[in-house]
mmCIF file of C-alpha atoms in Angstrom:
data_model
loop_
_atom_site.group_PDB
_atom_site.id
_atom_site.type_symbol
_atom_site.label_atom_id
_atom_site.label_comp_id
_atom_site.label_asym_id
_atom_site.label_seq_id
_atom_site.Cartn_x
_atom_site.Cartn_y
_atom_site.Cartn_z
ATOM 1 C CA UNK A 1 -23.969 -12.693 22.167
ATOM 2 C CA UNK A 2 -22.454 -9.449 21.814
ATOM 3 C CA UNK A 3 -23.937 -6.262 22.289
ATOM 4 C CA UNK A 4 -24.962 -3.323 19.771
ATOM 5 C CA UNK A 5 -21.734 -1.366 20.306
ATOM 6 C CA UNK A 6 -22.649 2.652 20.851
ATOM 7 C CA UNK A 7 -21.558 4.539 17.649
ATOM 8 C CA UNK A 8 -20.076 8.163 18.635
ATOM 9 C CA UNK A 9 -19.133 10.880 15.451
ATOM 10 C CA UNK A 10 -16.122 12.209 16.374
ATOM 11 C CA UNK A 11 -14.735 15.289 14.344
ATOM 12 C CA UNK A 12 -12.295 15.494 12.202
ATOM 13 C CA UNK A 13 -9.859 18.763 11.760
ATOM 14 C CA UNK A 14 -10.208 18.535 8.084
ATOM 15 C CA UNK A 15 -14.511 19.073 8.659
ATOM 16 C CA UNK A 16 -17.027 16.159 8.808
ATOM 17 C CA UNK A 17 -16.764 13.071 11.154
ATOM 18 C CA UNK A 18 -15.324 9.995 11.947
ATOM 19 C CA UNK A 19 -17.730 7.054 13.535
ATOM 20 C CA UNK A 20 -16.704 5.426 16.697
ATOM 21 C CA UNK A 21 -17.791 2.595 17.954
ATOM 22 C CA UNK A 22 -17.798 1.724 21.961
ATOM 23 C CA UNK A 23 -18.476 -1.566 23.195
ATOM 24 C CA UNK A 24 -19.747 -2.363 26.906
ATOM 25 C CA UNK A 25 -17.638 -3.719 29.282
ATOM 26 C CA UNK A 26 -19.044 -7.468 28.424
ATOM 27 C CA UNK A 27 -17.961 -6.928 24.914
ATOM 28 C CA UNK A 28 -14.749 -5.832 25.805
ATOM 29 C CA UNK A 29 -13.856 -8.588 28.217
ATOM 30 C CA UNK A 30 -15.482 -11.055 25.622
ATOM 31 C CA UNK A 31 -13.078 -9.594 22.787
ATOM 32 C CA UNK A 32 -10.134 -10.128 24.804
ATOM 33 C CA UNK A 33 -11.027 -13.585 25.823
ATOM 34 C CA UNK A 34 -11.172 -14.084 22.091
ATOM 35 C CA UNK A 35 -7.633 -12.283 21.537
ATOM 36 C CA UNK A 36 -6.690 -14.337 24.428
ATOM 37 C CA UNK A 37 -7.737 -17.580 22.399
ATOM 38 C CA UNK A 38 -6.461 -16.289 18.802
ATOM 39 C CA UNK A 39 -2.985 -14.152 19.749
ATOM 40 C CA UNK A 40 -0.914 -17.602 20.572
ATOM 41 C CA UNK A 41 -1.847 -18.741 17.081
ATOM 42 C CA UNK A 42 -1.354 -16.040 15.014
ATOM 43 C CA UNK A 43 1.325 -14.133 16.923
ATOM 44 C CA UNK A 44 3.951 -16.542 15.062
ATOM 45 C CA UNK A 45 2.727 -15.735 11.784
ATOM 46 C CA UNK A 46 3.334 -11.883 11.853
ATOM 47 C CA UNK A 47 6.676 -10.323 10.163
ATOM 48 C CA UNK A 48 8.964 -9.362 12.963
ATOM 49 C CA UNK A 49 8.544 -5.709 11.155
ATOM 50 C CA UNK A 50 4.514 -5.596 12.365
ATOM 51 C CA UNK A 51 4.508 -3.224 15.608
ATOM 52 C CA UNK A 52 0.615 -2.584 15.620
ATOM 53 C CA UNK A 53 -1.316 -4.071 18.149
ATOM 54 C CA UNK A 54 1.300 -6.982 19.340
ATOM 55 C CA UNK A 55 2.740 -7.823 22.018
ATOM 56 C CA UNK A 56 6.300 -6.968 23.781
ATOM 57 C CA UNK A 57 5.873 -4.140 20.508
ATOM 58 C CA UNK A 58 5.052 -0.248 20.272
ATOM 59 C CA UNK A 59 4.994 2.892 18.357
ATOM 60 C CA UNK A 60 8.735 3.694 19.895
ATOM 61 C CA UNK A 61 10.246 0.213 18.348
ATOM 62 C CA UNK A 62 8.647 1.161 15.361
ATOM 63 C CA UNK A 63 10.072 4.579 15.539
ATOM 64 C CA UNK A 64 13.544 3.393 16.594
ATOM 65 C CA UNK A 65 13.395 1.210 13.589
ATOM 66 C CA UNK A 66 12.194 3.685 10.504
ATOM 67 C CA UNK A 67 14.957 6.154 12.284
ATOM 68 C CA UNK A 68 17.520 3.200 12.088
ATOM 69 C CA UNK A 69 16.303 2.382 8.673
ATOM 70 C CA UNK A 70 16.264 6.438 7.169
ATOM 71 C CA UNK A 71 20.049 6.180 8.123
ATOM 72 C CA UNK A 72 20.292 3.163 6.037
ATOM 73 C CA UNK A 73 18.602 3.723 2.390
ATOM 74 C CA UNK A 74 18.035 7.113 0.922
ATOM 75 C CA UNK A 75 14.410 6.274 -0.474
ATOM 76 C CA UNK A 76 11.040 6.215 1.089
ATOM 77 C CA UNK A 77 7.739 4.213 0.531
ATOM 78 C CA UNK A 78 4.728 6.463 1.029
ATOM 79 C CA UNK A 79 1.465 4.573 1.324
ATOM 80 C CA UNK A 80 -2.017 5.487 2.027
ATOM 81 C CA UNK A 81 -4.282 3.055 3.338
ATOM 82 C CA UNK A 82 -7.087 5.750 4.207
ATOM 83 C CA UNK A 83 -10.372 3.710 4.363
ATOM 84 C CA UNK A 84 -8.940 0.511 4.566
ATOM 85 C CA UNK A 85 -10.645 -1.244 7.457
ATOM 86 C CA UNK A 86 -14.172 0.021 6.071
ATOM 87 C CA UNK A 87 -12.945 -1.297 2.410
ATOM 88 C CA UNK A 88 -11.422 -5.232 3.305
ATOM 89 C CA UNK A 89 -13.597 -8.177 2.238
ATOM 90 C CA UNK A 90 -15.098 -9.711 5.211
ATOM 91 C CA UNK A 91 -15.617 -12.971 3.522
ATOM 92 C CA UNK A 92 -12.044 -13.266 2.988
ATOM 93 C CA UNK A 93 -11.113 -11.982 5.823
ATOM 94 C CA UNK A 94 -13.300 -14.819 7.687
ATOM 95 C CA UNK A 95 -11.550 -17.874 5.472
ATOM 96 C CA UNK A 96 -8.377 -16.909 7.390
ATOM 97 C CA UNK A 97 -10.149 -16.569 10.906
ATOM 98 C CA UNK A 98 -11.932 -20.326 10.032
ATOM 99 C CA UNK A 99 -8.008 -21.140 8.562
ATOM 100 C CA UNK A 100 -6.105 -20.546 12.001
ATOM 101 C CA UNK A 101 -8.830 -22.126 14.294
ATOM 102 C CA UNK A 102 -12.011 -24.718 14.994
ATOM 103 C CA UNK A 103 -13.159 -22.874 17.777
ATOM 104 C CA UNK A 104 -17.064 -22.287 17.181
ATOM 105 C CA UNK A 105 -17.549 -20.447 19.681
ATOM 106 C CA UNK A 106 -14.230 -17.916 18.928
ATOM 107 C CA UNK A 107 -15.778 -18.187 14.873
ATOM 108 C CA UNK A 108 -19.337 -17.313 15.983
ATOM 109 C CA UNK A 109 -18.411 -14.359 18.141
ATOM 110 C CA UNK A 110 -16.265 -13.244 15.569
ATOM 111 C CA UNK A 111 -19.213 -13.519 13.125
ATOM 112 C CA UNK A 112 -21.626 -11.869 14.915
ATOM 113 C CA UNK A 113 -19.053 -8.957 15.835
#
């Protein structure tokens, strides 16, 4: 089971704080055996144009991309998605973990996390 994971404010320049959570080492290695399990799976079903968090991809391809792209079209897309990850639906969000695999284990961890 995973443990409580140590919740740190850190500031922000703008005033107030940001929470931050930091998991023990057994969480961590217990997350990645679960990224481990899920990344061959899902890895395939990301756009080729997703740089966050994958792998063989980084800020710099993104970057080399936009500045490939600016040269390209003269519009731009500004989005905010400020307060996103505290916002998404976690039921939904669940459906698709429960859609892409049968692991109970990988499901319960996930659950509990």
């Amino acid at each position: 089971m995973p443990p409580a994971v140590r919740r740190v404010d850190i500031p922000k320049a703008a005033g107030g704080t940001s929470p931050l959570g930091i998991p023990t080492v057994s969480a961590r290695i217990a997350q990645m055996v679960v990224k481990d399990m899920l990344e061959p799976i899902l890895e395939a079903l990301f756009h080729d144009d997703s740089y966050g968090y994958r792998p063989h991809k980084s800020a710099h391809n993104a970057l080399r991309m936009a500045r490939h792209r600016c040269w390209r079209t003269d519009w731009v897309l500004d989005v905010d998605i400020k307060g996103f990850f505290d916002n998404i639906d976690h039921e939904l969000l669940m459906r698709a973990v429960y859609r892409h695999t049968d692991c109970r284990w990988v499901k319960l961890y996930i659950e509990l996390y």
